[in-house]
mmCIF file of C-alpha atoms in Angstrom:
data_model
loop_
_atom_site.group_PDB
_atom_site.id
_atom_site.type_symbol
_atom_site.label_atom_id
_atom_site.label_comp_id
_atom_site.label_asym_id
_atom_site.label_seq_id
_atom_site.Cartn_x
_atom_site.Cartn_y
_atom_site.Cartn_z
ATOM 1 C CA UNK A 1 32.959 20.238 80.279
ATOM 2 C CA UNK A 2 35.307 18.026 82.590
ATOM 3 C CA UNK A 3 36.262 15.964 79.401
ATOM 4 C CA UNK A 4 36.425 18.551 76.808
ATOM 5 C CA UNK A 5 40.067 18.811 76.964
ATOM 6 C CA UNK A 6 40.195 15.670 75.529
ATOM 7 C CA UNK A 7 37.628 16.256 72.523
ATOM 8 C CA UNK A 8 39.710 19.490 72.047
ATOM 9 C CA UNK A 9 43.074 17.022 71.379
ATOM 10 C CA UNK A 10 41.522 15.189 69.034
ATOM 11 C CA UNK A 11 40.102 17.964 67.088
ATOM 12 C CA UNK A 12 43.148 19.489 66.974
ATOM 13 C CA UNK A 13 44.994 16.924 66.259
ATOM 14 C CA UNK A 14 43.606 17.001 62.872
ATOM 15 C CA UNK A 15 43.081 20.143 61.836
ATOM 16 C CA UNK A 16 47.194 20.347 62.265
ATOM 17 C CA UNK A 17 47.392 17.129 59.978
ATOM 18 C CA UNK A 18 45.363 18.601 57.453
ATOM 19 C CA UNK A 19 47.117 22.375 58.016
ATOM 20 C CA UNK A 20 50.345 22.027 60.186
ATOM 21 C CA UNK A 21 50.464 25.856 60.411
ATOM 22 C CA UNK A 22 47.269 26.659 61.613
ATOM 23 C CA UNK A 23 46.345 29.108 64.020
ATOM 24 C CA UNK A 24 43.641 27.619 66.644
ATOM 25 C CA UNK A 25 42.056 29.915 69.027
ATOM 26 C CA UNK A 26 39.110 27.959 71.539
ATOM 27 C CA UNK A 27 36.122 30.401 72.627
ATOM 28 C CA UNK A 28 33.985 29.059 75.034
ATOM 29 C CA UNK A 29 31.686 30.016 77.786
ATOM 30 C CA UNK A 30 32.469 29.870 81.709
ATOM 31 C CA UNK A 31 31.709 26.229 81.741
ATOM 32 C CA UNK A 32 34.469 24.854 80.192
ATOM 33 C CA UNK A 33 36.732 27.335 81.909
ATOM 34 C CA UNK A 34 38.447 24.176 83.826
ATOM 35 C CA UNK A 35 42.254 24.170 85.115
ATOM 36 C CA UNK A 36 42.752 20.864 82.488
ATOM 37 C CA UNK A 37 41.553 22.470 79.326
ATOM 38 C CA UNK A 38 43.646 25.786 79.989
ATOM 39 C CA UNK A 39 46.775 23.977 80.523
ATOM 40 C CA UNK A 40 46.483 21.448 77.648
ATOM 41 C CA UNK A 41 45.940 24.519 75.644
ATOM 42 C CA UNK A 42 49.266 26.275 77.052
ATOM 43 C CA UNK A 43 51.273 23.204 76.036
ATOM 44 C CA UNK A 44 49.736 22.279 72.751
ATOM 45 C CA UNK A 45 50.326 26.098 71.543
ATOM 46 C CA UNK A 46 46.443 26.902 71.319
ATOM 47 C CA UNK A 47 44.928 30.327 72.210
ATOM 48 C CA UNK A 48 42.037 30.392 74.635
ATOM 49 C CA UNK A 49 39.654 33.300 75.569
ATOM 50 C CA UNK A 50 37.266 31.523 77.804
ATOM 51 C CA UNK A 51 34.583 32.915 80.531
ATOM 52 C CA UNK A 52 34.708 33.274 83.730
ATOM 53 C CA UNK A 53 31.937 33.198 86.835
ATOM 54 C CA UNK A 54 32.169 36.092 88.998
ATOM 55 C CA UNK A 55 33.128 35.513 92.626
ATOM 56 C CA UNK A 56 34.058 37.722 95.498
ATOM 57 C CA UNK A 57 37.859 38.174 94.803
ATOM 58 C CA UNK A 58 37.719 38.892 90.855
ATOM 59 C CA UNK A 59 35.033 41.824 91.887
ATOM 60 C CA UNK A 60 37.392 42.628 94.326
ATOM 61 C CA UNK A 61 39.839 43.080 92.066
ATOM 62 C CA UNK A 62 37.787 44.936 89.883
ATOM 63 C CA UNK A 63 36.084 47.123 92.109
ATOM 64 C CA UNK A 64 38.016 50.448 91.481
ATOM 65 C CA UNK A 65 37.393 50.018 87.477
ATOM 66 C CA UNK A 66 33.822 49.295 88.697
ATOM 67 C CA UNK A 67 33.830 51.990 90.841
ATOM 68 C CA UNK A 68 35.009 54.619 88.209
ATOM 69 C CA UNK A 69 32.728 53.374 85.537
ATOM 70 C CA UNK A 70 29.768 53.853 88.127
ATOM 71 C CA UNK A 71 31.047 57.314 88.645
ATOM 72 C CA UNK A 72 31.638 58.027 84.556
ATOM 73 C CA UNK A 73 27.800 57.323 84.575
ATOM 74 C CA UNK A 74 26.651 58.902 87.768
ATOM 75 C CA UNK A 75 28.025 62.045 85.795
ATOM 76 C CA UNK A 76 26.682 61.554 81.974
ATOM 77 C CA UNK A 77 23.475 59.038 82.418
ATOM 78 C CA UNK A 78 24.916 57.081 79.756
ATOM 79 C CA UNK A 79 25.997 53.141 80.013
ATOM 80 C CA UNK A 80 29.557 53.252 81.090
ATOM 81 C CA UNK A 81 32.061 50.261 79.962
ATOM 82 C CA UNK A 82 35.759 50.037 81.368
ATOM 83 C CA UNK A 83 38.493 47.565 80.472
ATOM 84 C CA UNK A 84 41.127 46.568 81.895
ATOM 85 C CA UNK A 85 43.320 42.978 82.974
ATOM 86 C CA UNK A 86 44.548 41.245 86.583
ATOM 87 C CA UNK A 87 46.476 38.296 87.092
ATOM 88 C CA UNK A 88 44.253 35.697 89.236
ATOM 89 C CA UNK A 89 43.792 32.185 90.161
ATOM 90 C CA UNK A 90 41.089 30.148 91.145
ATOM 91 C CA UNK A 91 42.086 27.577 93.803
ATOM 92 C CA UNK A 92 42.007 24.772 92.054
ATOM 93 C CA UNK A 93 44.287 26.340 88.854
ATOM 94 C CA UNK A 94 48.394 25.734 89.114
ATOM 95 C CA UNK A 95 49.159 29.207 88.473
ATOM 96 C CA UNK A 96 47.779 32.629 87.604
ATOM 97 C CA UNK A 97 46.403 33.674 84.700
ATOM 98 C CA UNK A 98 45.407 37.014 82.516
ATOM 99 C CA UNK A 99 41.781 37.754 82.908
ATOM 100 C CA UNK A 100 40.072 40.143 81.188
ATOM 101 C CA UNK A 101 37.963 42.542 83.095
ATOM 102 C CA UNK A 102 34.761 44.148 81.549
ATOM 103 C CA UNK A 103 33.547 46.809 84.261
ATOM 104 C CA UNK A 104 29.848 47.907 83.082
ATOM 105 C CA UNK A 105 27.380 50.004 84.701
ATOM 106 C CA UNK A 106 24.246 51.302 83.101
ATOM 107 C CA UNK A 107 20.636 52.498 84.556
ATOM 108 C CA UNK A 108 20.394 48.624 86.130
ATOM 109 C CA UNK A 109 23.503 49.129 88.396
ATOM 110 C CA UNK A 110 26.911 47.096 87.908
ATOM 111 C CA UNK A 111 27.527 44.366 85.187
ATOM 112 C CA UNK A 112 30.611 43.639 85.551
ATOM 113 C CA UNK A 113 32.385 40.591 83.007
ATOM 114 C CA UNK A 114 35.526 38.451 83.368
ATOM 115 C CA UNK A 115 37.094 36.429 80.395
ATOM 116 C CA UNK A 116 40.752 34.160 81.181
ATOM 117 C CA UNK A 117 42.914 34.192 78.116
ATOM 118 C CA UNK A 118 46.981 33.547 76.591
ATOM 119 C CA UNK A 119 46.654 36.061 73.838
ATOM 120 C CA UNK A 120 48.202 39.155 73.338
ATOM 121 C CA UNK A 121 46.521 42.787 72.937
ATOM 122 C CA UNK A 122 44.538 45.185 74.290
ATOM 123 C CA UNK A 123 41.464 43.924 76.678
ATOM 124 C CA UNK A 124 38.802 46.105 75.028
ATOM 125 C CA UNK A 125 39.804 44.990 71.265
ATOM 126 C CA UNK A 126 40.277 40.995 72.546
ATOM 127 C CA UNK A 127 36.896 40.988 74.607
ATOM 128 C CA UNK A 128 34.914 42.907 71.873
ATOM 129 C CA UNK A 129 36.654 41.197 68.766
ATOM 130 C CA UNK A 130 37.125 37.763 69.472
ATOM 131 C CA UNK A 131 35.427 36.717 72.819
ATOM 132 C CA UNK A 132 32.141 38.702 71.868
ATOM 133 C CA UNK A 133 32.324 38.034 68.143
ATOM 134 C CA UNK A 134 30.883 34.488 68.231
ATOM 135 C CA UNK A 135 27.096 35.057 66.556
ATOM 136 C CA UNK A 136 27.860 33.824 63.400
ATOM 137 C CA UNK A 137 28.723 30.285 65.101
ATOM 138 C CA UNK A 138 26.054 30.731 67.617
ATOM 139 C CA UNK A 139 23.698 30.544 64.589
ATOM 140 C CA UNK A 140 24.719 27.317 63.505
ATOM 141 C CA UNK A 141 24.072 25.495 66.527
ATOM 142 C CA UNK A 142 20.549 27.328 66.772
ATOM 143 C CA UNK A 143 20.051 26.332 62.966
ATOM 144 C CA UNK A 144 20.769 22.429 64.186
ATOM 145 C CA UNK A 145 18.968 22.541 67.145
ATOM 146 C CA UNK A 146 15.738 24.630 65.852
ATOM 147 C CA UNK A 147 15.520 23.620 61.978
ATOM 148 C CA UNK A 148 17.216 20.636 62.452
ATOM 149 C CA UNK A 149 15.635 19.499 66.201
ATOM 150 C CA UNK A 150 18.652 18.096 67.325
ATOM 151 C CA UNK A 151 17.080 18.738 70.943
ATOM 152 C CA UNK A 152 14.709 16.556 70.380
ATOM 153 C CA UNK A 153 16.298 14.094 73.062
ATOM 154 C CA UNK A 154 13.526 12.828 75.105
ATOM 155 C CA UNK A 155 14.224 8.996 75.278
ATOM 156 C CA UNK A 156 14.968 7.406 78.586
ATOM 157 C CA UNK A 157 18.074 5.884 76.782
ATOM 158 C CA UNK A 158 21.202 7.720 76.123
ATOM 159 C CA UNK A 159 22.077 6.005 72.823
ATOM 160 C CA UNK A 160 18.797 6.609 71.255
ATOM 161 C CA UNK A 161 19.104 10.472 72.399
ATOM 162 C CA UNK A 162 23.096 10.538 70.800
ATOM 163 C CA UNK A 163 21.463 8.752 67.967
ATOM 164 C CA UNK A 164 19.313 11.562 67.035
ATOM 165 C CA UNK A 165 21.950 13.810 67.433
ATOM 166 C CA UNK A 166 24.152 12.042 65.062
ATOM 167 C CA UNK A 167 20.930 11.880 62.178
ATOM 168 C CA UNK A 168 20.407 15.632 63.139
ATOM 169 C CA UNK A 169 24.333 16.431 62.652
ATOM 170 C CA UNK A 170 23.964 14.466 59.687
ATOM 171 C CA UNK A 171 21.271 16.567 58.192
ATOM 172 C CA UNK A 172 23.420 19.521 58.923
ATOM 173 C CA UNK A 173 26.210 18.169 56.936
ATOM 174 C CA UNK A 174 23.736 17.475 54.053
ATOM 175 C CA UNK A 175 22.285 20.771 53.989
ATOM 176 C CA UNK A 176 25.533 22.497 54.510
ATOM 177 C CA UNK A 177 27.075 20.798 51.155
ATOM 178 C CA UNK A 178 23.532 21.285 49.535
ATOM 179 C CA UNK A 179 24.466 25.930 50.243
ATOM 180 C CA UNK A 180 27.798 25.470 49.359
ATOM 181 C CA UNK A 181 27.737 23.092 46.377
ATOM 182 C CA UNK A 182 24.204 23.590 44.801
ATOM 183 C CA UNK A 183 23.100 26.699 46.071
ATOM 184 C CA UNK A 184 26.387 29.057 45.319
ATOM 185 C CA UNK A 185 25.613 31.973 43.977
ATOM 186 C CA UNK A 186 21.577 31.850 44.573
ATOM 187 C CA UNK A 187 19.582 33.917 46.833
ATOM 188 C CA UNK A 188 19.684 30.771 49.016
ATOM 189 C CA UNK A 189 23.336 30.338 49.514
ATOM 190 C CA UNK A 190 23.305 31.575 52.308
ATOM 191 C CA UNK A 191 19.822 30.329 53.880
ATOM 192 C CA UNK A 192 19.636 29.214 56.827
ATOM 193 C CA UNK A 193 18.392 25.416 57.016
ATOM 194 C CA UNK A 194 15.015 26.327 58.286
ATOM 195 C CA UNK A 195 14.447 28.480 55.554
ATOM 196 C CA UNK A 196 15.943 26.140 52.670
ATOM 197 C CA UNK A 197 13.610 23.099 53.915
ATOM 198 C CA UNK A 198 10.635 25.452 53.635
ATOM 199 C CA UNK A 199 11.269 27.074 50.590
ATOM 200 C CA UNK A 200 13.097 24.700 48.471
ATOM 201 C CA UNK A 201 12.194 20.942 49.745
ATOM 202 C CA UNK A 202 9.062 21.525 51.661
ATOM 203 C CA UNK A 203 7.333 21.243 48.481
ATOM 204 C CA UNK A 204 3.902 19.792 47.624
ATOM 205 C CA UNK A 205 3.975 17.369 44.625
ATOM 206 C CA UNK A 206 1.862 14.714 42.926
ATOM 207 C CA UNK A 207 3.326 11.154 42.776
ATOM 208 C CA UNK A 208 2.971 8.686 39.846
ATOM 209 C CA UNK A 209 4.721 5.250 40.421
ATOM 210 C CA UNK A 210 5.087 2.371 37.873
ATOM 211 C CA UNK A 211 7.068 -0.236 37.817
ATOM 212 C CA UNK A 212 10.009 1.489 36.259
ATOM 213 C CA UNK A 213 10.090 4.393 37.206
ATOM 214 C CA UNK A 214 8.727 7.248 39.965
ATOM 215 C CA UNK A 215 7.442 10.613 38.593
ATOM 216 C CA UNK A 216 7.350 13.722 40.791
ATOM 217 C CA UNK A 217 5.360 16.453 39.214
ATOM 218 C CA UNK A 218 5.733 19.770 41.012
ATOM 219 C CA UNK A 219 3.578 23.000 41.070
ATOM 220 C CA UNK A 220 4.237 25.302 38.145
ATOM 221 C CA UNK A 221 3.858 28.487 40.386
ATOM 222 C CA UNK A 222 6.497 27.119 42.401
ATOM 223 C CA UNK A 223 8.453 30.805 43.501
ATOM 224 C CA UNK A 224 11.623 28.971 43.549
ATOM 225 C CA UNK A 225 11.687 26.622 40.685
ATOM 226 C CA UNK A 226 14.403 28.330 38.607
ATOM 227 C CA UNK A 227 16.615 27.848 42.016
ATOM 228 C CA UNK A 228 15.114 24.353 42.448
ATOM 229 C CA UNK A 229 15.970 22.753 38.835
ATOM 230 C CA UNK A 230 19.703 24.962 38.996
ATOM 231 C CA UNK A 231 20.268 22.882 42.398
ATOM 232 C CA UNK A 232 19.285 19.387 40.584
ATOM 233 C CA UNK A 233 21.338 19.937 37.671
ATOM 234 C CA UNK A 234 24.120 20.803 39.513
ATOM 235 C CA UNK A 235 23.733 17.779 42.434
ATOM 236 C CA UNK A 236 23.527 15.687 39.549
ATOM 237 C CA UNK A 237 26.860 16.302 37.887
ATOM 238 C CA UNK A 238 28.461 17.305 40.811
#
């Protein structure tokens, strides 16, 4: 997290070469919620909803929302979730900043939430809408880390383990152009990797070899032949 700032420039960098106009908005978890990376963001015109840890003064802050939410459930036995924003900074930031306060309380007691952002709106829509809607990314890095064993970095060395990552994010890429390119329009477009390796290369086949030529013959009762030839023919004009 200390360096991500820099990462961040470069990525952005060229996503504005390739679409000056773009709107870039950075989601991350409390980790990477660092003075640095907020205030490159403020002067390179990037959005930022980014976590928080709790401490003592942000529940502070929030203890009257907490307190009324505990209340709101003390009287209805259902969960109770409150929204609402403070200005705050940590000791190490330059200035304060909007943060985005979740106050929760359900049957296990107080839960409460804080999120730092620059954008606009209404806390409840920004935390529910954009900081909270990140599963569909969320499954990508599971997809390269379980299908695609990117975590699979058990060498002493650090290049080997980066080198694994790099064939793993590799194999991403492949598969990735394999859904959108091959696949479009199939019941497997949009598979995730685990289940495109078993069902459509995770096949059993008989191998003939000559000296001109290799010959794969494939089970008939294949399920997914039909999707398996479509994908072939259209890799190979592609």
């Amino acid at each position: 997290a200390k360096h991500a700032w820099a990462i961040l420039s470069l990525l952005v960098k060229r996503l504005r070469e390739a679409w000056p106009n773009v709107k870039i908005i950075i989601r991350a978890d409390s980790g990477f919620c660092r003075w640095r990376m907020l205030s490159w963001c403020e002067k390179h015109n990037v959005g930022y909803i980014i976590g928080v840890a709790k401490n003592s003064r942000l529940n502070a802050m929030a203890a009257p929302l907490m307190e009324e939410a505990k209340l709101r459930h003390e009287a209805t036995g259902e969960k109770q979730r409150m929204f609402s924003d403070v200005q705050y900074a940590a000791d190490t930031w330059d200035r304060k900043r909007r943060i985005l306060v979740k106050a929760e309380y359900t049957e296990q007691g107080s839960n409460p939430r804080y999120v730092v952002t620059n954008l606009p709106g209404n806390p409840k829509k920004l935390y529910d809408e954009t900081y909270c809607a990140r599963g569909d990314m969320e499954n990508r890095i599971k997809e390269q880390q379980l299908d695609l064993f990117s975590d699979r970095t058990s060498c002493t060395k650090w290049w080997a383990n980066q080198f694994r990552m790099l064939l793993s994010s590799l194999a991403y890429l492949l598969l990735q152009t394999l859904r959108s390119i091959a696949l479009k329009g199939t019941e497997l477009a949009k598979a995730q990797c685990g289940t495109i390796r078993l069902k459509l290369l995770k096949i059993g086949a008989v191998i003939i070899r000559n000296t001109r030529r290799i010959v794969l013959h494939l089970s008939s009762s294949c399920p997914y032949q039909k999707i398996f030839r479509l994908a072939v023919r259209r890799l190979s004009t592609a």
